[in-house]
Each structure stands twice: as C-alpha cells, then as structure tokens.
PDB file of C-alpha atoms in Angstrom:
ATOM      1  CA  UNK X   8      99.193  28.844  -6.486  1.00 68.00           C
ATOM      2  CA  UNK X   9     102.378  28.362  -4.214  1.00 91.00           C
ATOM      3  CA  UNK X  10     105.649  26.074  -5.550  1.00 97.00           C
ATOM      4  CA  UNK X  11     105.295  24.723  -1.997  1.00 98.00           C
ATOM      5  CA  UNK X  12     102.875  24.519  -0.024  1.00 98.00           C
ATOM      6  CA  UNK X  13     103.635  22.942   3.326  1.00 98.00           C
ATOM      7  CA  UNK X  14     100.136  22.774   6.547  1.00 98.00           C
ATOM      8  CA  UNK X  15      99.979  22.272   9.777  1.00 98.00           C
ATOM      9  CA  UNK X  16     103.031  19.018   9.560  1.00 98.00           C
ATOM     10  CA  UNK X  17     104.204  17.703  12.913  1.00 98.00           C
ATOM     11  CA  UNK X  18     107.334  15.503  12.647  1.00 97.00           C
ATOM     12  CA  UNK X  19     108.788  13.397  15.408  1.00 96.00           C
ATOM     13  CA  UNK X  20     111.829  11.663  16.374  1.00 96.00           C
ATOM     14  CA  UNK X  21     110.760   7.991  18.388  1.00 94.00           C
ATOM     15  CA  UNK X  22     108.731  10.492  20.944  1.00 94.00           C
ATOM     16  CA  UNK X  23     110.500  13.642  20.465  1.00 95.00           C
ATOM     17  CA  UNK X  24     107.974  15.766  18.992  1.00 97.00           C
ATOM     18  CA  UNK X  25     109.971  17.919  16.582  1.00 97.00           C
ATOM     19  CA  UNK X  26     107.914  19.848  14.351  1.00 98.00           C
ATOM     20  CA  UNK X  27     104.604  21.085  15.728  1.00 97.00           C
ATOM     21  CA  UNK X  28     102.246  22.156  12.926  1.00 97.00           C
ATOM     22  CA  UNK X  29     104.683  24.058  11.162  1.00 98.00           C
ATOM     23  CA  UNK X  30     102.599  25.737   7.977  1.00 98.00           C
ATOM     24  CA  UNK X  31     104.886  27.795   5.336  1.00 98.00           C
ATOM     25  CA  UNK X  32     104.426  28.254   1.520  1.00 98.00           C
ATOM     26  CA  UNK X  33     106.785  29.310  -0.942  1.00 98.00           C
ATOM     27  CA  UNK X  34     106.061  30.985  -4.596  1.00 97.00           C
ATOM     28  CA  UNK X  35     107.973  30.123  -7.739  1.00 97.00           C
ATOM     29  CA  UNK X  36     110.948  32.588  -8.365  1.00 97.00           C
ATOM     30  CA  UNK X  37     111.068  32.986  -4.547  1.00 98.00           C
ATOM     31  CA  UNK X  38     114.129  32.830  -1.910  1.00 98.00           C
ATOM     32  CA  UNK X  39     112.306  31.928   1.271  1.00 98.00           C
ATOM     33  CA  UNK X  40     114.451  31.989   4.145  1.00 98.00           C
ATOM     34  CA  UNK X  41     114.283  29.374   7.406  1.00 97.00           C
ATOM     35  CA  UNK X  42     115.893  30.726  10.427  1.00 96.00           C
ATOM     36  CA  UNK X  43     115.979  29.734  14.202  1.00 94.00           C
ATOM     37  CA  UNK X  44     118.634  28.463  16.745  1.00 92.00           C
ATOM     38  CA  UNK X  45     119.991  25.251  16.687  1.00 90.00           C
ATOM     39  CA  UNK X  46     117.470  22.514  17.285  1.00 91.00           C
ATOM     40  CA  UNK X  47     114.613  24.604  16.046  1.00 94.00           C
ATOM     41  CA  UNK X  48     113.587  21.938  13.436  1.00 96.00           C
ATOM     42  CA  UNK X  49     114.677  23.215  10.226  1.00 96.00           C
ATOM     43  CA  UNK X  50     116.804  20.699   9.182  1.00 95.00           C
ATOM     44  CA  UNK X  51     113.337  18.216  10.398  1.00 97.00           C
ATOM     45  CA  UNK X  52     111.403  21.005   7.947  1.00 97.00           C
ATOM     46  CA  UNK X  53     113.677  20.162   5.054  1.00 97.00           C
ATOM     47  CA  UNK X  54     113.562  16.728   5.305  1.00 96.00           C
ATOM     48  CA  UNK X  55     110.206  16.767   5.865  1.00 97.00           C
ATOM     49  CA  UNK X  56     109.725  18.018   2.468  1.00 97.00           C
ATOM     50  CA  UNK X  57     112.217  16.206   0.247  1.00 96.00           C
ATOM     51  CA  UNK X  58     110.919  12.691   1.644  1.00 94.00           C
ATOM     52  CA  UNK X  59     113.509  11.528   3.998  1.00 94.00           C
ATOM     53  CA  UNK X  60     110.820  11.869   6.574  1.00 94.00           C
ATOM     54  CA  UNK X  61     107.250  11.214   6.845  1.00 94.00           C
ATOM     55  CA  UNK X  62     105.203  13.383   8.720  1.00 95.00           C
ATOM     56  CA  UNK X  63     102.110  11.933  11.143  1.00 95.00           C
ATOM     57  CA  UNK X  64     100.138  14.685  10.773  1.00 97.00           C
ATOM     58  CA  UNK X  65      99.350  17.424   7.992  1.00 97.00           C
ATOM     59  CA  UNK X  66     100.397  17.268   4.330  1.00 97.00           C
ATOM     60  CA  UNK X  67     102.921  18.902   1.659  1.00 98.00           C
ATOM     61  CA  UNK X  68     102.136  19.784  -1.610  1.00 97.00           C
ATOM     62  CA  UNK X  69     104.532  20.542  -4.963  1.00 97.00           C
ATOM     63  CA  UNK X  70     102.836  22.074  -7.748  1.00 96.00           C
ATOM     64  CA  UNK X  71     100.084  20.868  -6.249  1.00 95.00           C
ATOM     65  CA  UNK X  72     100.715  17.289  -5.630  1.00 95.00           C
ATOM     66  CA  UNK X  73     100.582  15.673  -2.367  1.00 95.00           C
ATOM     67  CA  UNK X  74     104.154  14.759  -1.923  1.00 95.00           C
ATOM     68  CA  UNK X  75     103.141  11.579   0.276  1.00 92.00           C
ATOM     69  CA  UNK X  76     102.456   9.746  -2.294  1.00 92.00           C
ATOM     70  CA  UNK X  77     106.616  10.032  -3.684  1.00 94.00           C
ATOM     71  CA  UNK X  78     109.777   8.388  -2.232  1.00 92.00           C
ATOM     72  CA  UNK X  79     112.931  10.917  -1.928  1.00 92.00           C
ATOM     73  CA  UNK X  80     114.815   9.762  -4.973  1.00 91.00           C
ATOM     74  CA  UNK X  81     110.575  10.106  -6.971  1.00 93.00           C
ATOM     75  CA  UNK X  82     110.800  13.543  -5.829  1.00 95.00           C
ATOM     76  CA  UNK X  83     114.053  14.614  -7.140  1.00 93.00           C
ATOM     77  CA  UNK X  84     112.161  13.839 -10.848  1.00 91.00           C
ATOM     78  CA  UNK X  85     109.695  15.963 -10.192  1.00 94.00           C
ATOM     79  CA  UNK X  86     111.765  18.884  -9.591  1.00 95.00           C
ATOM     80  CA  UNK X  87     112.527  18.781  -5.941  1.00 97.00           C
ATOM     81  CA  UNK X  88     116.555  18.876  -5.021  1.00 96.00           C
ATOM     82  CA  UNK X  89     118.089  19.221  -1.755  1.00 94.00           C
ATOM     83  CA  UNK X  90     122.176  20.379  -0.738  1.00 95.00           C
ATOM     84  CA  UNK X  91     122.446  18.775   2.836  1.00 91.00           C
ATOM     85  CA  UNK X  92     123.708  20.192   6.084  1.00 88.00           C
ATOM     86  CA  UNK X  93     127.419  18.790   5.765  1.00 81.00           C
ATOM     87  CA  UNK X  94     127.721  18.805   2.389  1.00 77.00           C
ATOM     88  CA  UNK X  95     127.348  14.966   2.186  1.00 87.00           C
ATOM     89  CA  UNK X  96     129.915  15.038  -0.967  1.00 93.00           C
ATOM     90  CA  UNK X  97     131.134  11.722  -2.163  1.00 94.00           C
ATOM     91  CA  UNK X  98     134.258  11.786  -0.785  1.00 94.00           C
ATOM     92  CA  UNK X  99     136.246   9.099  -3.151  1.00 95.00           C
ATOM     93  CA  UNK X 100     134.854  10.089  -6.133  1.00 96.00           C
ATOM     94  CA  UNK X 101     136.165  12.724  -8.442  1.00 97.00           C
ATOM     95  CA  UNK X 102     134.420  16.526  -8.923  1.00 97.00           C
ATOM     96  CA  UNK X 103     132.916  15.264 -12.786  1.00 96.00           C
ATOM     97  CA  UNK X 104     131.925  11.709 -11.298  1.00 96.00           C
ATOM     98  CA  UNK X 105     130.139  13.891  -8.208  1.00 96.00           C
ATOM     99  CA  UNK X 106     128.137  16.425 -10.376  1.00 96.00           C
ATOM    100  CA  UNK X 107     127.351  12.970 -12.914  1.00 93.00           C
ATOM    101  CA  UNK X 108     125.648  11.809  -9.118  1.00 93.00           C
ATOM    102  CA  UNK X 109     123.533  14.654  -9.267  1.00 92.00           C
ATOM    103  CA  UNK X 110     122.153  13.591 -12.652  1.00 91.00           C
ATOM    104  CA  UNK X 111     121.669  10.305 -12.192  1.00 87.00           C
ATOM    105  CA  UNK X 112     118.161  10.126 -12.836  1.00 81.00           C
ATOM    106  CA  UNK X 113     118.388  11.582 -16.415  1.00 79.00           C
ATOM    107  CA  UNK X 114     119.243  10.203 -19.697  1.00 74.00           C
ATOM    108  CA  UNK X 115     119.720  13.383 -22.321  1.00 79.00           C
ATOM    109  CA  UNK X 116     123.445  12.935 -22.508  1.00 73.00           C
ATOM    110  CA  UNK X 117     124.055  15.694 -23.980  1.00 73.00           C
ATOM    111  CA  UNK X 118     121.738  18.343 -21.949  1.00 84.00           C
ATOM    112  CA  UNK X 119     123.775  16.784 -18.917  1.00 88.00           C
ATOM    113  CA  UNK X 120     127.144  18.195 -20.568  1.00 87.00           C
ATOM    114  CA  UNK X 121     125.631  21.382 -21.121  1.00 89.00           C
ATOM    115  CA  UNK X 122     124.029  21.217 -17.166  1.00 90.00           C
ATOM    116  CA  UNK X 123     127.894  20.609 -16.030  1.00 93.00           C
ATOM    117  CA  UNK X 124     129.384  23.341 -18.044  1.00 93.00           C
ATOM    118  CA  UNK X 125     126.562  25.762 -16.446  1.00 93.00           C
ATOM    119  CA  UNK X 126     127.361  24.635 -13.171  1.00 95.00           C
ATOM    120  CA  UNK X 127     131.413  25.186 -14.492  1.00 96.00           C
ATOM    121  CA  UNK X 128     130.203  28.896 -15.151  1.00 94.00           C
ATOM    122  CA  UNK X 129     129.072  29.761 -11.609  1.00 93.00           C
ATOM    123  CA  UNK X 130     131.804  27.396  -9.645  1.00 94.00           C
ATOM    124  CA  UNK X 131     135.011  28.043 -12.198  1.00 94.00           C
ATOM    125  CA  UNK X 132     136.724  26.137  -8.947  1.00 93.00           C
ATOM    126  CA  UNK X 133     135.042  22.985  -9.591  1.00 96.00           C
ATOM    127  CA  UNK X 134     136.176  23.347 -13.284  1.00 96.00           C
ATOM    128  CA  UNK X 135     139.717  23.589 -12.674  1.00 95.00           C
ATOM    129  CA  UNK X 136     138.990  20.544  -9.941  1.00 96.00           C
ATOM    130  CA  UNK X 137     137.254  18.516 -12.301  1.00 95.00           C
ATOM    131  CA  UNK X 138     139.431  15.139 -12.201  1.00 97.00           C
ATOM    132  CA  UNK X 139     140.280  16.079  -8.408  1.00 97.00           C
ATOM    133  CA  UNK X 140     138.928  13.333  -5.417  1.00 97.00           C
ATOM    134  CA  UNK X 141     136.161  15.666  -3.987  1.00 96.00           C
ATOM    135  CA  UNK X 142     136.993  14.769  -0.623  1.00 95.00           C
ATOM    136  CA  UNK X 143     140.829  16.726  -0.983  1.00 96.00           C
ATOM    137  CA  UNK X 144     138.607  20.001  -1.443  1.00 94.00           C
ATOM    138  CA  UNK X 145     138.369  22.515   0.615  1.00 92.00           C
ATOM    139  CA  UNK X 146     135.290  23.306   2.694  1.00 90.00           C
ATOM    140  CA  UNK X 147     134.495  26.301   0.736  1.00 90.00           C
ATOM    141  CA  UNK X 148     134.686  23.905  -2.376  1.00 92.00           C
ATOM    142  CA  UNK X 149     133.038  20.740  -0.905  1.00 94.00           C
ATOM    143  CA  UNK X 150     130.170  23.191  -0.771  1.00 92.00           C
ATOM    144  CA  UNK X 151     130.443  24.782  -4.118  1.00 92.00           C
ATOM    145  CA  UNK X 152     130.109  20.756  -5.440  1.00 95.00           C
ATOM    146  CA  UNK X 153     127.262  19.767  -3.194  1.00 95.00           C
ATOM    147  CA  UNK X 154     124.996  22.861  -4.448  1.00 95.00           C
ATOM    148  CA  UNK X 155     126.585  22.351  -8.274  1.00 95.00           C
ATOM    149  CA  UNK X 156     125.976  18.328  -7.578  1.00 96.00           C
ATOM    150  CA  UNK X 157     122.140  19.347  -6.876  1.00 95.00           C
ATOM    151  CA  UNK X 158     121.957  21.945  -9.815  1.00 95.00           C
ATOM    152  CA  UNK X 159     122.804  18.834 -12.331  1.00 95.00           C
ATOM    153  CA  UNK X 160     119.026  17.356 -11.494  1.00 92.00           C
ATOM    154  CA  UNK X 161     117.361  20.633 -12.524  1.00 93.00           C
ATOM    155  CA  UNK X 162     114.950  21.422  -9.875  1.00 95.00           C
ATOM    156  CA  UNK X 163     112.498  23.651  -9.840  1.00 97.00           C
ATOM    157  CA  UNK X 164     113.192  23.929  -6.112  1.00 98.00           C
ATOM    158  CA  UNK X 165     116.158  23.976  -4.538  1.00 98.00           C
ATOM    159  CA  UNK X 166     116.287  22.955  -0.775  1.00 97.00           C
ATOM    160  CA  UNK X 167     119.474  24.366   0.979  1.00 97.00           C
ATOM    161  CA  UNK X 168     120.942  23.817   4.339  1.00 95.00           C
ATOM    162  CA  UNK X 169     123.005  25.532   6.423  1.00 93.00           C
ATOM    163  CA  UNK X 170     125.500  26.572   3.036  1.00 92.00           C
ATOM    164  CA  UNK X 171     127.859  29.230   5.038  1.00 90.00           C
ATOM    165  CA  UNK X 172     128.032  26.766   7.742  1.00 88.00           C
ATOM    166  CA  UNK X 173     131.916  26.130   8.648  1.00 84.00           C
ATOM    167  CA  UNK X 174     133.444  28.448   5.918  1.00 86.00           C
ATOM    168  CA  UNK X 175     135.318  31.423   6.218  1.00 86.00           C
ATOM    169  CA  UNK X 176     133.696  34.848   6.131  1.00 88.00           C
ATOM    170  CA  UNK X 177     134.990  35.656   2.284  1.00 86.00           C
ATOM    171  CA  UNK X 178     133.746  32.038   1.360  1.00 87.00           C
ATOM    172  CA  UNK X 179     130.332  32.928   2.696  1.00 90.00           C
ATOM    173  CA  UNK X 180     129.878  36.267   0.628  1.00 91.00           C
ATOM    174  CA  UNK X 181     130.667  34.287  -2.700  1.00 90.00           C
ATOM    175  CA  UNK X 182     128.368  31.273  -1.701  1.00 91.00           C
ATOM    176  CA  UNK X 183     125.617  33.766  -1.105  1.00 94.00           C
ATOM    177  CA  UNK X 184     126.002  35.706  -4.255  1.00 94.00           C
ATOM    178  CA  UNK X 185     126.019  32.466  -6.440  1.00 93.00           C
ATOM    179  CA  UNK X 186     122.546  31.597  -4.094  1.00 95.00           C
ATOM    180  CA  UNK X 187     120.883  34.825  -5.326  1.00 96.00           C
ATOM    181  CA  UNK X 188     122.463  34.158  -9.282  1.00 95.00           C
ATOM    182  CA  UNK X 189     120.877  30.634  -9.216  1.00 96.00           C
ATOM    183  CA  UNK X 190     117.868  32.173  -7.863  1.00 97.00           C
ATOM    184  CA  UNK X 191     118.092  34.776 -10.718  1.00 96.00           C
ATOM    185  CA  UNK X 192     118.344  31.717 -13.310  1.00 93.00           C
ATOM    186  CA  UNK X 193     114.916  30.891 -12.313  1.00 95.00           C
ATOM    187  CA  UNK X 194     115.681  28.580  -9.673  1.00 97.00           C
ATOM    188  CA  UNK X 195     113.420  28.483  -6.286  1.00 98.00           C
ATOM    189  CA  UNK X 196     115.127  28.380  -3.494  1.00 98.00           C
ATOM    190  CA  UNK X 197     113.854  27.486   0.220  1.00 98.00           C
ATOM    191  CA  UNK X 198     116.765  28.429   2.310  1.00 98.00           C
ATOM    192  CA  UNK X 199     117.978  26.927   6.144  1.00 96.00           C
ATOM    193  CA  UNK X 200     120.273  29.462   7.330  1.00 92.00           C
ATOM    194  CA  UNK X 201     121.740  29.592  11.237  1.00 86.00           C
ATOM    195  CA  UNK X 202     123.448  32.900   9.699  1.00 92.00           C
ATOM    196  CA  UNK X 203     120.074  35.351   9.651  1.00 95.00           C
ATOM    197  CA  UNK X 204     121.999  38.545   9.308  1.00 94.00           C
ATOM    198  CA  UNK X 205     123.059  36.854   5.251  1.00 95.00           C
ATOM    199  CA  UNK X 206     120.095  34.952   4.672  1.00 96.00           C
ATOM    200  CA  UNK X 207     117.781  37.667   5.402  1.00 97.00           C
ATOM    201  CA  UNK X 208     119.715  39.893   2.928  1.00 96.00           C
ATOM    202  CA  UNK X 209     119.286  38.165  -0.227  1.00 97.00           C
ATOM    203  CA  UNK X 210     115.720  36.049   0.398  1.00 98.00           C
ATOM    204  CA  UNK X 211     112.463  37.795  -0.622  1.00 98.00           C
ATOM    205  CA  UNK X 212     109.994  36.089   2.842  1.00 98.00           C
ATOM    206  CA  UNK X 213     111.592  34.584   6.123  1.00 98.00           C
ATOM    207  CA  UNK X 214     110.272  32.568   8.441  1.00 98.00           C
ATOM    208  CA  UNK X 215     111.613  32.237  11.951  1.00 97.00           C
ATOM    209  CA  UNK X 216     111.014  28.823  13.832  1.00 97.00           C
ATOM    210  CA  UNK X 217     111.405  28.353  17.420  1.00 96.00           C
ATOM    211  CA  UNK X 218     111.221  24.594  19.054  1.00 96.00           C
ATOM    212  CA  UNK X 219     109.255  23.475  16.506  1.00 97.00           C
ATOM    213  CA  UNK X 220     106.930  26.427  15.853  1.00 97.00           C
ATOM    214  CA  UNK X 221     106.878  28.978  13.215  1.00 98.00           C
ATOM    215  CA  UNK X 222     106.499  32.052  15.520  1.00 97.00           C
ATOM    216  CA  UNK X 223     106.659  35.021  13.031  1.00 97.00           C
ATOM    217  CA  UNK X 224     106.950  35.469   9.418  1.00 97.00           C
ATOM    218  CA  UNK X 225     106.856  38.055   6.908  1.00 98.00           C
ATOM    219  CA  UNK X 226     108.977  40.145   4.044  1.00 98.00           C
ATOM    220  CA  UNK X 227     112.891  39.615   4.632  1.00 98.00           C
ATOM    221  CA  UNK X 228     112.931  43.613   5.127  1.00 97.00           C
ATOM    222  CA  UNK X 229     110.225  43.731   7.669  1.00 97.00           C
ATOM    223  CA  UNK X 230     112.410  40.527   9.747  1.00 97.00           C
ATOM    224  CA  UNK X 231     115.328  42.723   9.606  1.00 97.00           C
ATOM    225  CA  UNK X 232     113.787  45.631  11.494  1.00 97.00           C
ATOM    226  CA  UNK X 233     111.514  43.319  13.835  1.00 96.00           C
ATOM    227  CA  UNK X 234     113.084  44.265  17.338  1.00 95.00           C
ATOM    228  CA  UNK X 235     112.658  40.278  18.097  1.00 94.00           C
ATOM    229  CA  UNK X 236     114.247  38.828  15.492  1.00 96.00           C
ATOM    230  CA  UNK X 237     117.199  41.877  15.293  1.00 96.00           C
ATOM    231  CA  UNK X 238     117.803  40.912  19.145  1.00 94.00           C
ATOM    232  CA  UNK X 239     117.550  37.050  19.073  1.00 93.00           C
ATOM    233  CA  UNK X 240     119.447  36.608  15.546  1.00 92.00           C
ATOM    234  CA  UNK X 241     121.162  39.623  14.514  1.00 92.00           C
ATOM    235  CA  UNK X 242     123.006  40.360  17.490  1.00 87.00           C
ATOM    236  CA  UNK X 243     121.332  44.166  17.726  1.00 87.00           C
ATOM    237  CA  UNK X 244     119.637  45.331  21.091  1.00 73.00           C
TER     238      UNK X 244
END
C-alpha cells in the first residue's frame, strides 16, 4: 500500500479551477518528484495534501487514512511535515527557538535534544548559528532551518517546495545532497521542484503537471530521456 495516496482531487481558487483531477501516489522510502512551470499547481498539490486546502472533489489518503477528516497542525502528528515555498522561517526568533517550532507538538524532552543535534549533524551551519536571529541568515541557511525546522516533527513524509529556489548554484548541490541523506535516513520525501534537471537526478518517480493536469509520469530515468520533458524542462532539443 502507498505512503500517499492522492485521486482524482480538483482544487480551486474562488473560480479559478486549479487542480483538475490530479491522481499521484507515493511509496514509503520514496523521493517522488513534482515538476511543471510556474502556475502548474504544485504548490496547490502540496497544500492540498498537508491541509491548508480542502479539495471539492476526490480524496487523499496517509497510511491509509482519509486525510479530510485532519486539520493541518492534526496532520503534522500523524507524520505529515511540510518546508514551504519561501522558507516561511520565523524571522525574530533565534535558530534553537526555530527548530523548538518544529517540535512543538511533542513532549519527550529529551528525544527533542537528540532530534536537534541530528538535524546539527546534517546542517553543521545551523549549529554554529544556534543563538543567531534566523532572519540575519543567509538564503542558503534560511533554507537549511526551514527543512531542519520540519525534520524536528519527525515525519514520515516530508513535503518540500521549491528548496533550490533563490540560492546560488553551490548552495543548491549541498541542499540536494542533504535531500537524498534525509531520504536515506528513512525519510519520504514528495518533492516540488521548478529545477527538473536536479530533482530528477536524485528522486526515484516524477511526475510532470501542466495547468493543473498530471500529463506524464514514470521512473526519474525514463523523464530524463522523454524528448518532452528533456525539451520543455531540461533545456535539451
């Protein structure tokens, strides 16, 4: 049985009909990559999913539960935790009192400590920012804290969104690499990612959306060599 399982879900916007039956599944130990042009709908997709919208029509299911049922904060209990488009850091808080956000739902003290150490371990930035206000970081580490801030709730999945977005090429490399270590923790990971050419390299399945619409999907290697997807994403012709 599918982590995820997400049918036929249309999501709209006042009358803007934004998603239009978009169906996609993914399995536990998975990357699962969500790619498309701006205004495709996969930010709508994830926030579909993690409760901050309801669809109209169709249903999602985690581990088999009808997600309806949950509101967003219900869902990061269950496992579900999300690392916005834009970070969404909070910006007068320090690093520590950021990543103590992320577990704000838990009482275990001291499995917290050892969470934030873990997180320390893949961002050694963040530990050497600790007692810094997170909104004096860098892009490259506002990012690091928003995926280390949603790694303090354990999830079972991980929803991310557009992580390379407005960071420098040597910043994106590293952010990818600690993507595929979390994944290799035992994380699941469904991944939004306007940079194909990356996301396609380290996810196991892709899906590629177009105004709403999942048009294709399939293996990451058979998206890489699809003529459409090389000539509408990965700038080959």
């Amino acid at each position: 049985m599918s982590l995820l399982e997400v049918s036929d879900v249309h999501a709209y916007y006042g009358n803007i009909h934004a998603l239009k039956g978009v169906s996609l599944n993914v399995n536990e130990g998975e990357i699962v990559t969500l790619i498309g042009a701006n205004g495709a709908g996969k930010t709508t997709t994830l926030r579909s999913i993690s409760g901050l919208m309801r669809p109209r029509v169709g249903w999602i299911k985690f581990s088999g539960d009808d997600l309806a049922q949950f509101k967003a904060h219900e869902l990061v209990r269950r496992g579900v935790a999300m690392v916005p488009e834009g970070r969404g850091i909070f910006a007068r808080l320090t690093v520590a009192e950021n990543l103590d956000m992320g577990a704000y739902h838990r009482s275990d003290r001291s499995n917290i400590k050892k969470e934030m150490d873990r997180v320390f371990e893949l961002f050694p930035r963040l530990r050497e920012r600790r007692g810094q206000v997170a909104g004096t970081l860098s892009g490259g580490e506002q990012q690091m804290l928003a995926t280390g801030r949603a790694l303090m709730s354990r999830p079972k999945l991980l929803l991310m969104d557009e992580p390379s977005m407005g960071l420098a090429p040597i910043l994106v490399e590293t952010i990818f690499d600690i993507i595929k270590e979390i994944n290799a923790n035992g994380t699941t990971i469904l991944l939004v990612e306007q940079n194909a050419h990356m996301a396609l390299q380290i996810a196991h399945r892709g899906y590629v959306l177009q105004t709403g619409e999942i048009v294709l999907s399939d293996s990451a290697e058979a998206l890489q060599a699809n003529a459409m997807v090389q000539k509408a994403y990965l700038g080959i012709e």
